[in-house]
Amino acid sequence: MTSISTTTENPAILCALAFSEYHLWSNPSLRDPNRDGYVSLSTLLHSLSLFLEDATLTEASLVKSLRTHARDSFDVRMIVVDKTRRASNVGGYEVRRKDWAEITQRFPTFSPEYWDARTIYIENIPLSFRSTVGILKMLHALIAKDDEYSSSQGYHRSIQSIIFSPHHQDPPDALPKCKGFALVTLSDPTTASHLLARFPYKREHDGNKNDAPQMPAAGASDAIPPEELEARRAGFRTLSKGRWEALQAEYAAYRDDLLRRIAASSSSAAPPAVHHPPAPTSTQPQGDEHLAHARAEAPPPSYPPGCVIFARHVPQDTNKTVLRALFAALLVNGSSALDYVDYTKGLDSCYLRLTSREHALSLLRRFEERAGERGEESAITLELLEERREEVYWQNVPEKVRALAMQRAQTHEAQPGGVGPHGDDEDSPMGASGRKKRRRRR
C-alpha cells in the first residue's frame, strides 16, 4: 500500500476533506450558487478554515496538486466569463467531485443524528501529527485495510470532518489550532467502533491500567505502521461523542458547583469554626495510613514523581533560552533547580523538568504570585503533571535521562535542610536552609 507523505499531496488531501459528504451536506456555500457542484477555488481558499492554516497555499498549487494526485476524484476547470458570471468570478478555477450527482441523491438520508453516530473524540495526538493534514494521515494509517485508501481519494471516503475545539481564552475571531485533541467524523460507524476498541479512553480512577493502549511486543512492531507506533507512544485514545458530551456536562456541573461554594464561603460574614483533631500518637498521619500502605505495596516509579510541569500558551516565536531564563528567574538557584526545558520550536506548549517536587511546587507558587508582573507571558498557564499523564511523558524520555533525573532528585532529598518551609523561593539572604551562605575563596 502506497504511503501518502509528500508535501505536494497536502493541498489535494485538504480539498478531499473540504468536499467530503459531511461538508457538502452541512455547508451550503459548497453547493451554491449554481447547484451544479462546482465551487471556485477562491471561495475555498478565503472562507474555509481548512485552507486558512496554510497562508502560502494558492489556486495554482491547489490545481497542480489535484491534477497530479486526485485526477480520478475531482473535475477542475477554468471559470469561463459569460452573462451569468459576476465580475468577482472572472478568472481562476473551480472544482467539484466527480460523483457529485450520486452524493446529492444521498443528502435526504443525512441528519445530525446520522453524523453523531460516526463522530469520535480523539486525545493525546502525537506532536508530529497536530494539524489537519497530520491527523488525516495518522487516522488514514490506523484504519486503512486495503488499496482502496492508498490514494488521496480515500481520505474523503473514510474521514469526513476534523474539528478543533477553541480554547476559552482565544479571541472570537481566532483560528482554532490543534492542541492535542479533536472531534473527528468518519464515514462508517464500523470504523468509529474499530478505533474506539483499539484506542479506548480510560480515566486513571477507572481502576484498570491494563485497558490503556499497550505497546506491541518486541519483534511485532515491524508489521505495525509507524503512525500507530507513534500514536501508542503518545498515549493516543478515543471516546464516543455521546460519552464525551456527558463528561463535558459532568465537568461543567462540577465547575459550577465549585464556584457556588467559593462564592458562598466568601460572602459569609463569620468564618466557620475550625475543629482541630487531636494530634496522632504515631509519627504517620492517621488520615494517610491507607495511602502509605498502598504506596508500600506499589513498585517505585522509574522516574522522579512530581517534577514535571506542563506550560500552555507560550509564545510560538520563543526559544528554549528565553523560556529557561523566564522560569529560572522565579527560583533560588534557578539554573540548578530547573533541570531541562522540553520545548519544540513553533509549538505553544512545553514541559519543564525540575530537579525535585519541592522546586516544582515552588515554581507554581511563585508563578501565580507574580501573575501581574509577567507582561507578554500573562497568557501562560502552568500545570503539574501527575499520575497517567506524568507516566506517559516519562515513557518518551530515554532511560539514561530518567536515571539521571532520579539521581538528582535523590541527591536533593539527601541534602540537609533541603528547601525552606515555604519552598526554595524564600526571599531571604540566609537562603533556603536558614543558614547564611559562605563565599568561596578563590
Coordinates of C-alpha atoms in Angstrom, one line a residue:
M1 CA 0.0 0.0 0.0
T2 CA 1.4 3.4 -1.0
S3 CA 2.0 5.8 1.8
I4 CA 0.8 9.4 1.3
S5 CA 3.6 11.6 2.7
T6 CA 4.7 14.1 0.0
T7 CA 4.1 17.8 0.6
T8 CA 2.7 18.3 -2.9
E9 CA -0.3 16.0 -2.0
N10 CA -1.3 18.0 1.0
P11 CA -3.5 20.5 -0.9
A12 CA -5.3 17.6 -2.6
I13 CA -5.8 16.0 0.8
L14 CA -7.3 19.2 2.2
C15 CA -9.6 19.5 -0.8
A16 CA -10.7 15.9 -0.4
L17 CA -11.7 16.7 3.2
A18 CA -13.4 20.0 2.2
F19 CA -15.6 18.1 -0.3
S20 CA -16.5 15.3 2.0
E21 CA -20.1 14.3 2.1
Y22 CA -20.4 15.8 5.6
H23 CA -19.1 19.2 4.5
L24 CA -21.2 19.2 1.3
W25 CA -24.3 18.4 3.3
S26 CA -23.6 20.9 6.1
N27 CA -22.1 23.8 4.2
P28 CA -24.5 25.4 1.6
S29 CA -21.7 27.6 0.3
L30 CA -20.2 24.5 -1.3
R31 CA -23.4 24.0 -3.3
D32 CA -24.5 27.5 -4.2
P33 CA -24.9 29.5 -6.3
N34 CA -25.2 27.2 -9.4
R35 CA -26.3 23.9 -7.9
D36 CA -24.0 22.1 -10.3
G37 CA -21.4 21.1 -7.7
Y38 CA -18.7 23.5 -8.9
V39 CA -17.1 25.8 -6.4
S40 CA -14.5 28.4 -7.1
L41 CA -11.1 27.8 -5.6
S42 CA -11.1 31.5 -4.4
T43 CA -14.1 30.7 -2.2
L44 CA -12.3 27.7 -0.8
L45 CA -9.1 29.5 0.0
H46 CA -10.6 32.5 1.6
S47 CA -13.6 31.1 3.5
L48 CA -12.9 27.6 4.7
S49 CA -10.7 27.3 7.9
L50 CA -9.1 24.1 6.4
F51 CA -7.2 26.2 3.9
L52 CA -6.5 29.2 6.2
E53 CA -4.0 27.1 8.1
D54 CA -1.5 27.4 5.2
A55 CA -1.1 31.1 4.2
T56 CA 1.2 30.1 1.3
L57 CA -1.5 28.0 -0.5
T58 CA -2.5 29.4 -3.9
E59 CA -5.0 28.4 -6.6
A60 CA -2.1 27.3 -8.8
S61 CA -0.6 25.0 -6.2
L62 CA -4.1 23.6 -5.4
V63 CA -4.9 22.9 -9.1
K64 CA -1.5 21.3 -9.7
S65 CA -2.0 19.0 -6.6
L66 CA -5.5 18.0 -7.7
R67 CA -4.4 17.2 -11.3
T68 CA -1.4 15.2 -10.1
H69 CA -2.8 13.3 -7.1
A70 CA -6.7 13.4 -7.4
R71 CA -7.4 13.4 -11.1
D72 CA -9.9 10.4 -10.6
S73 CA -11.8 12.2 -7.9
F74 CA -12.2 15.8 -9.0
D75 CA -13.2 17.8 -12.0
V76 CA -11.2 21.0 -12.4
R77 CA -12.0 23.7 -15.0
M78 CA -11.3 27.4 -15.6
I79 CA -14.0 29.9 -14.9
V80 CA -15.5 31.0 -18.2
V81 CA -16.8 34.5 -18.5
D82 CA -20.4 34.8 -19.6
K83 CA -23.5 36.8 -18.8
T84 CA -24.4 34.7 -15.8
R85 CA -21.0 35.3 -14.2
R86 CA -20.4 38.2 -11.9
A87 CA -17.3 40.4 -12.2
S88 CA -15.9 39.0 -9.0
N89 CA -15.8 35.5 -10.5
V90 CA -13.8 36.4 -13.6
G91 CA -10.7 34.2 -14.0
G92 CA -9.5 31.5 -11.8
Y93 CA -10.6 27.9 -11.4
E94 CA -13.5 25.9 -9.9
V95 CA -13.7 22.3 -8.8
R96 CA -16.2 19.6 -7.9
R97 CA -16.3 16.0 -7.1
K98 CA -16.8 13.6 -10.0
D99 CA -19.5 11.7 -8.1
W100 CA -21.5 14.9 -7.3
A101 CA -24.8 13.6 -8.7
E102 CA -24.6 10.4 -6.5
I103 CA -23.8 12.5 -3.4
T104 CA -26.8 14.8 -3.9
Q105 CA -29.1 11.8 -4.0
R106 CA -27.9 10.7 -0.6
F107 CA -28.5 14.1 1.1
P108 CA -32.0 13.1 2.3
T109 CA -30.5 10.3 4.3
F110 CA -28.2 12.6 6.2
S111 CA -29.1 14.2 9.6
P112 CA -27.3 15.4 12.7
E113 CA -28.0 12.0 14.4
Y114 CA -26.6 10.2 11.4
W115 CA -23.2 12.1 11.7
D116 CA -23.1 12.0 15.6
A117 CA -23.1 8.2 15.4
R118 CA -19.9 8.4 13.3
T119 CA -18.2 11.1 15.4
I120 CA -15.5 10.4 18.0
Y121 CA -13.3 12.4 20.3
I122 CA -9.5 11.8 20.0
E123 CA -6.9 12.9 22.5
N124 CA -3.1 12.8 23.0
I125 CA -2.4 13.3 19.4
P126 CA 1.4 13.0 18.7
L127 CA 3.1 16.3 18.2
S128 CA 4.2 15.4 14.7
F129 CA 0.5 15.0 13.6
R130 CA -1.0 18.1 15.3
S131 CA -2.5 19.6 12.1
T132 CA -5.4 18.8 9.8
V133 CA -3.2 17.0 7.3
G134 CA -1.3 15.3 10.0
I135 CA -4.4 13.9 11.7
L136 CA -5.7 12.8 8.3
K137 CA -2.5 10.9 7.6
M138 CA -2.4 9.3 11.0
L139 CA -6.0 8.2 11.0
H140 CA -5.6 7.0 7.4
A141 CA -2.8 4.7 8.5
L142 CA -4.8 3.5 11.5
I143 CA -7.9 2.5 9.5
A144 CA -6.6 1.6 6.0
K145 CA -7.0 -2.1 5.3
D146 CA -6.5 -2.4 1.5
D147 CA -5.6 -0.4 -1.6
E148 CA -8.9 1.3 -1.6
Y149 CA -7.4 4.0 0.6
S150 CA -4.0 4.1 -1.0
S151 CA -4.5 7.5 -2.8
S152 CA -5.9 10.9 -2.0
Q153 CA -9.4 9.8 -2.9
G154 CA -9.5 7.6 0.1
Y155 CA -9.5 10.5 2.5
H156 CA -12.9 11.8 1.7
R157 CA -14.3 8.2 1.8
S158 CA -13.0 7.4 5.3
I159 CA -12.7 10.8 7.1
Q160 CA -15.5 13.4 6.8
S161 CA -14.6 16.2 9.3
I162 CA -12.0 17.3 11.8
I163 CA -12.9 20.0 14.3
F164 CA -10.5 21.7 16.8
S165 CA -12.3 23.0 19.9
P166 CA -11.4 26.6 20.6
H167 CA -9.7 27.5 23.9
H168 CA -11.7 29.6 26.3
Q169 CA -9.0 32.3 26.3
D170 CA -9.0 32.5 22.5
P171 CA -10.4 35.7 20.9
P172 CA -13.7 35.2 19.0
D173 CA -12.1 35.5 15.6
A174 CA -9.1 33.3 16.3
L175 CA -8.5 30.3 14.1
P176 CA -8.7 27.1 16.2
K177 CA -5.5 25.2 16.4
C178 CA -4.8 21.6 17.3
K179 CA -3.8 21.4 21.0
G180 CA -3.6 17.6 21.1
F181 CA -7.4 16.8 20.8
A182 CA -10.1 17.0 18.2
L183 CA -13.6 15.8 17.1
V184 CA -13.4 13.5 14.1
T185 CA -16.4 12.4 11.9
L186 CA -15.9 9.2 10.0
S187 CA -17.8 7.7 7.0
D188 CA -18.7 4.4 8.6
P189 CA -19.8 3.7 12.2
T190 CA -17.9 0.4 12.0
T191 CA -14.7 2.4 11.5
A192 CA -15.5 4.5 14.5
S193 CA -16.2 1.4 16.6
H194 CA -12.9 -0.1 15.4
L195 CA -10.9 3.0 16.6
L196 CA -12.8 3.1 19.9
A197 CA -12.0 -0.5 20.6
R198 CA -8.3 -0.3 19.7
F199 CA -7.6 3.0 21.5
P200 CA -10.0 3.1 24.4
Y201 CA -10.4 6.1 26.7
K202 CA -9.8 5.2 30.3
R203 CA -9.5 7.6 33.2
E204 CA -6.9 6.9 35.9
H205 CA -9.5 6.2 38.6
D206 CA -11.3 3.7 36.4
G207 CA -9.1 1.1 38.2
N208 CA -7.6 -0.9 35.3
K209 CA -4.4 0.3 33.8
N210 CA -4.2 -2.7 31.5
D211 CA -7.0 -1.1 29.5
A212 CA -4.7 1.7 28.3
P213 CA -3.2 1.4 24.9
Q214 CA -0.3 -1.0 25.1
M215 CA 2.9 -1.0 23.0
P216 CA 3.4 -4.1 20.8
A217 CA 5.7 -6.9 21.9
A218 CA 9.3 -6.9 20.8
G219 CA 9.6 -8.0 17.2
A220 CA 5.9 -7.4 16.5
S221 CA 6.4 -3.7 15.7
D222 CA 7.8 -4.5 12.2
A223 CA 4.3 -5.2 10.9
I224 CA 2.7 -2.1 12.5
P225 CA 2.7 1.3 10.7
P226 CA 5.0 3.9 12.2
E227 CA 2.0 6.2 12.7
E228 CA 0.4 3.7 15.0
L229 CA 3.6 3.2 17.0
E230 CA 3.9 6.9 17.5
A231 CA 0.3 7.2 18.5
R232 CA 0.7 4.5 21.1
R233 CA 3.8 6.1 22.5
A234 CA 1.9 9.4 22.9
G235 CA -1.0 7.6 24.8
F236 CA -3.4 8.3 21.9
R237 CA -7.0 7.4 22.9
T238 CA -10.6 7.8 21.6
L239 CA -14.0 8.4 23.1
S240 CA -17.5 8.3 21.5
K241 CA -19.1 11.7 21.0
G242 CA -22.0 10.8 23.3
R243 CA -19.6 9.9 26.2
W244 CA -17.5 13.0 25.5
E245 CA -20.5 15.2 25.8
A246 CA -21.5 13.5 29.1
L247 CA -18.0 14.1 30.5
Q248 CA -18.2 17.8 29.4
A249 CA -21.5 18.2 31.2
E250 CA -20.1 16.4 34.3
Y251 CA -17.2 18.8 34.3
A252 CA -19.4 21.9 33.8
A253 CA -21.6 20.8 36.7
Y254 CA -18.6 20.3 38.9
R255 CA -17.1 23.6 38.0
D256 CA -20.4 25.5 38.6
D257 CA -20.9 23.8 42.0
L258 CA -17.3 24.7 43.0
L259 CA -17.8 28.3 42.0
R260 CA -21.1 28.4 44.0
R261 CA -19.3 27.0 47.1
I262 CA -16.5 29.6 46.7
A263 CA -19.0 32.4 46.4
A264 CA -21.0 31.2 49.4
S265 CA -17.9 30.9 51.6
S266 CA -16.5 34.3 50.6
S267 CA -19.9 36.1 51.3
S268 CA -20.2 34.6 54.7
A269 CA -19.8 37.2 57.4
A270 CA -18.2 35.0 60.0
P271 CA -15.8 32.2 59.1
P272 CA -16.9 28.7 60.2
A273 CA -15.3 27.4 63.3
V274 CA -12.4 25.1 62.6
H275 CA -12.2 22.0 64.7
H276 CA -8.7 20.6 65.0
P277 CA -8.5 16.9 65.6
P278 CA -6.2 15.6 68.4
A279 CA -2.6 15.1 67.4
P280 CA -1.9 11.5 66.5
T281 CA 0.3 9.5 68.8
S282 CA 2.2 7.9 65.9
T283 CA 4.6 9.6 63.5
Q284 CA 2.5 8.7 60.5
P285 CA -0.6 10.9 60.0
Q286 CA -3.7 8.7 60.6
G287 CA -5.5 10.0 57.5
D288 CA -2.7 8.8 55.3
E289 CA -2.2 5.3 56.8
H290 CA -4.1 3.6 53.9
L291 CA -2.2 5.7 51.3
A292 CA 1.1 4.9 52.9
H293 CA 0.2 1.2 52.9
A294 CA -0.8 1.3 49.2
R295 CA 2.4 3.1 48.3
A296 CA 4.4 0.5 50.2
E297 CA 2.9 -2.3 48.1
A298 CA 3.3 -0.5 44.7
P299 CA 6.6 -0.7 42.9
P300 CA 8.6 2.5 43.0
P301 CA 8.4 4.5 39.7
S302 CA 11.4 4.7 37.4
Y303 CA 11.2 8.5 37.3
P304 CA 11.1 11.3 40.0
P305 CA 7.4 11.9 40.6
G306 CA 6.0 15.4 40.7
C307 CA 8.9 17.0 38.9
V308 CA 7.3 17.9 35.5
I309 CA 5.3 21.0 34.8
F310 CA 3.3 21.4 31.6
A311 CA 3.2 25.0 30.3
R312 CA 0.5 26.1 27.9
H313 CA 0.1 29.2 25.6
V314 CA 3.8 30.0 25.4
P315 CA 4.7 32.5 22.6
Q316 CA 5.3 30.5 19.4
D317 CA 8.2 32.7 18.4
T318 CA 10.1 31.9 21.6
N319 CA 13.0 29.5 22.2
K320 CA 14.5 27.3 25.0
T321 CA 16.9 30.0 26.2
V322 CA 14.2 32.6 26.7
L323 CA 11.9 30.1 28.4
R324 CA 14.6 28.8 30.7
A325 CA 15.5 32.4 31.7
L326 CA 11.9 33.2 32.3
F327 CA 11.2 30.3 34.7
A328 CA 14.6 30.0 36.3
A329 CA 14.3 33.6 37.5
L330 CA 11.4 32.6 39.7
L331 CA 13.6 30.1 41.6
V332 CA 16.5 30.3 44.1
N333 CA 19.4 28.6 42.3
G334 CA 17.2 28.5 39.2
S335 CA 20.0 27.2 37.0
S336 CA 20.3 24.0 39.1
A337 CA 16.6 23.8 40.2
L338 CA 15.3 23.9 36.6
D339 CA 16.8 20.8 35.1
Y340 CA 15.6 20.9 31.5
V341 CA 13.1 22.8 29.2
D342 CA 11.5 20.3 26.8
Y343 CA 10.3 22.6 24.0
T344 CA 9.9 22.2 20.3
K345 CA 10.2 25.4 18.2
G346 CA 6.9 26.6 16.8
L347 CA 4.6 25.0 19.4
D348 CA 2.6 26.8 22.0
S349 CA 3.4 24.5 24.9
C350 CA 6.4 23.0 26.6
Y351 CA 7.4 20.8 29.6
L352 CA 9.6 21.9 32.5
R353 CA 11.6 19.3 34.3
L354 CA 12.6 20.3 37.8
T355 CA 15.2 18.6 40.0
S356 CA 12.7 17.9 42.8
R357 CA 9.0 18.1 43.6
E358 CA 9.7 20.9 46.0
H359 CA 11.2 23.0 43.3
A360 CA 8.2 22.3 41.0
L361 CA 5.7 23.3 43.7
S362 CA 7.7 26.4 44.4
L363 CA 7.8 27.4 40.7
L364 CA 4.0 27.0 40.5
R365 CA 3.5 29.2 43.6
R366 CA 5.9 31.9 42.6
F367 CA 4.4 32.0 39.1
E368 CA 0.9 32.6 40.5
E369 CA 2.2 35.2 43.0
R370 CA 3.8 37.2 40.2
A371 CA 0.9 37.0 37.8
G372 CA 0.6 40.8 37.4
E373 CA 4.3 41.1 36.5
R374 CA 4.5 38.8 33.6
G375 CA 3.7 41.1 30.7
E376 CA 3.6 39.3 27.4
E377 CA 3.7 36.0 29.3
S378 CA 0.4 36.7 31.0
A379 CA -1.4 34.0 28.9
I380 CA 0.9 31.2 30.0
T381 CA -0.6 28.7 32.4
L382 CA 1.3 26.0 34.4
E383 CA 0.1 22.6 35.4
L384 CA 1.8 19.9 37.4
L385 CA 1.8 16.5 35.6
E386 CA 0.5 13.7 37.8
E387 CA -0.5 10.0 37.5
R388 CA -1.0 8.7 34.0
R389 CA -0.1 11.9 32.1
E390 CA 3.2 12.0 34.0
E391 CA 3.9 8.3 33.3
V392 CA 3.2 8.8 29.6
Y393 CA 5.6 11.7 29.5
W394 CA 8.5 9.9 31.1
Q395 CA 7.9 6.9 28.9
N396 CA 9.1 9.0 26.0
V397 CA 12.3 10.1 27.8
P398 CA 15.4 8.0 27.3
E399 CA 16.2 5.6 30.1
K400 CA 19.6 7.2 30.8
V401 CA 18.0 10.6 31.2
R402 CA 15.4 9.2 33.6
A403 CA 18.1 7.6 35.7
L404 CA 20.0 11.0 35.9
A405 CA 16.8 12.8 36.9
M406 CA 16.2 10.2 39.6
Q407 CA 19.7 10.6 40.8
R408 CA 19.4 14.4 41.0
A409 CA 16.1 14.1 42.9
Q410 CA 17.6 11.6 45.4
T411 CA 20.6 13.9 45.9
H412 CA 18.3 16.8 46.6
E413 CA 16.3 14.8 49.2
A414 CA 19.5 13.7 50.9
Q415 CA 20.9 17.3 51.3
P416 CA 20.5 18.6 54.9
G417 CA 18.0 21.4 55.1
G418 CA 16.6 20.8 51.6
V419 CA 14.3 23.7 50.9
G420 CA 12.7 26.1 53.3
P421 CA 9.3 25.6 54.9
H422 CA 7.8 27.6 52.1
G423 CA 9.8 26.0 49.3
D424 CA 13.1 27.2 47.8
D425 CA 11.7 30.7 47.0
E426 CA 12.2 32.4 50.3
D427 CA 13.3 36.0 49.7
S428 CA 16.0 35.8 52.4
P429 CA 19.7 36.4 52.4
M430 CA 20.0 33.3 54.6
G431 CA 19.0 31.0 51.7
A432 CA 16.5 28.1 51.7
S433 CA 18.2 26.2 54.5
G434 CA 18.1 29.0 57.0
R435 CA 21.9 29.3 57.2
K436 CA 24.0 32.1 55.8
K437 CA 25.7 31.2 52.6
R438 CA 29.5 31.2 52.7
R439 CA 31.5 32.8 49.9
R440 CA 34.0 30.6 48.2
R441 CA 37.6 31.6 48.4
R442 CA 39.4 31.9 45.1

